[in-house]
Coordinates of C-alpha atoms in Angstrom, one line a residue:
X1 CA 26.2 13.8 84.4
X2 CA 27.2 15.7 81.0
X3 CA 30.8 15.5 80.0
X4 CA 30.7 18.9 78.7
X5 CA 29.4 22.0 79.5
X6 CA 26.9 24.2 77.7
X7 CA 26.6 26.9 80.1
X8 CA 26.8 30.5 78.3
X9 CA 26.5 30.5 74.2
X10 CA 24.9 26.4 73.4
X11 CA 25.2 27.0 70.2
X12 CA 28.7 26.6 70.0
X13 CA 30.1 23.9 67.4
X14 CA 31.3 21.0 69.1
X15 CA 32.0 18.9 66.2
X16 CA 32.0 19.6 62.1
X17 CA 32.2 16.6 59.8
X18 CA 34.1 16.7 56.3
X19 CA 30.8 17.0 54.2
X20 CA 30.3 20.2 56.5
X21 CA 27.8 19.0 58.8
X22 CA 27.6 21.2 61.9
X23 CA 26.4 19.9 65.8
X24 CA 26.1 22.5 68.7
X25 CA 26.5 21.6 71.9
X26 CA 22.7 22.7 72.5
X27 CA 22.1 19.7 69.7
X28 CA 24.4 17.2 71.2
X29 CA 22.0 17.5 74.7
X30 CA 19.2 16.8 73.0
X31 CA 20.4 13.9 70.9
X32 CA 22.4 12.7 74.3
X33 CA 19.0 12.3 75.9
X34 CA 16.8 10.8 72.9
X35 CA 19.4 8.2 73.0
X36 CA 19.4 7.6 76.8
X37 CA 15.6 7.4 77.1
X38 CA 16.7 4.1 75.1
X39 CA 18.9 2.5 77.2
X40 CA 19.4 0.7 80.3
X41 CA 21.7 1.8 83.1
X42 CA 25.1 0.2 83.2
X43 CA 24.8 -1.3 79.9
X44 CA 27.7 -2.7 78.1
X45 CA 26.9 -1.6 74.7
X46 CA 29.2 -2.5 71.6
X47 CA 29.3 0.9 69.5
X48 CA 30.3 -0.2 66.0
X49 CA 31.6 3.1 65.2
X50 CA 32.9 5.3 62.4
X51 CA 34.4 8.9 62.4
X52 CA 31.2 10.9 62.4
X53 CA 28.6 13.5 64.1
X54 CA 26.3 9.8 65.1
X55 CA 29.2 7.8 66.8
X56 CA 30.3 11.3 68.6
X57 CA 26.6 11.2 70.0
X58 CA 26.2 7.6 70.8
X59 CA 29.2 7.9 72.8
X60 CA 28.3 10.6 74.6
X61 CA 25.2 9.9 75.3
X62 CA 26.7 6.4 76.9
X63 CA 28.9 8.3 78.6
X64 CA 26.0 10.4 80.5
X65 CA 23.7 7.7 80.7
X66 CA 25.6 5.4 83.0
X67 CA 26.5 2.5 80.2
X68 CA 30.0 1.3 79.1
X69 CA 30.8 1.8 75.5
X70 CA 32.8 -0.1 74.3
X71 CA 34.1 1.4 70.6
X72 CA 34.7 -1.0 67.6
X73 CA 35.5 -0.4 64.2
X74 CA 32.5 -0.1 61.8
X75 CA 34.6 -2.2 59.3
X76 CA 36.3 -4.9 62.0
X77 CA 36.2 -8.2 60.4
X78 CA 32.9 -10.1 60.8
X79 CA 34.7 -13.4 62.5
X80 CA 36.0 -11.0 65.0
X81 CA 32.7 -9.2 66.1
X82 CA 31.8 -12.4 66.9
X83 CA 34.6 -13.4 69.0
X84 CA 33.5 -10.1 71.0
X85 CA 29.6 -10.7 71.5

């Protein structure tokens, strides 16, 4: 189940990052289900995450694959990631 819809024009932008990199919907799909071909159903999956075009995929693709993301800081103090996992 897609959390978007890319019906009609798929090469709309869904996300731009500061350097200027560009992602379509029609892109996000595809990367959605690359990722997904990777992962187990209802996964909890700790997605050490940053504000870019990659995280916005991973969690996406989470999202449509039936895991559970669960979003953490990329720069979250290492004696806390452990206290998670």
């Amino acid at each position: 189940m897609a959390y978007y819809n890319i019906r009609g024009d798929n090469k709309r932008l869904v996300a731009v990052e500061e350097s200027g990199k560009c992602l379509t919907y029609a892109q996000l799909a595809d990367e959605s289900k690359r990722i997904g071909s990777k992962l187990q159903k209802r996964s909890l999956i700790f997605q050490f995450c940053q504000n870019t075009i990659g995280s916005l995929c991973g969690y996406v693709s989470f999202l449509d694959n039936g895991s559970v993301p669960l979003l953490v800081d990329l720069h979250l103090e290492a004696e806390l990631v452990q206290g998670l996992i």
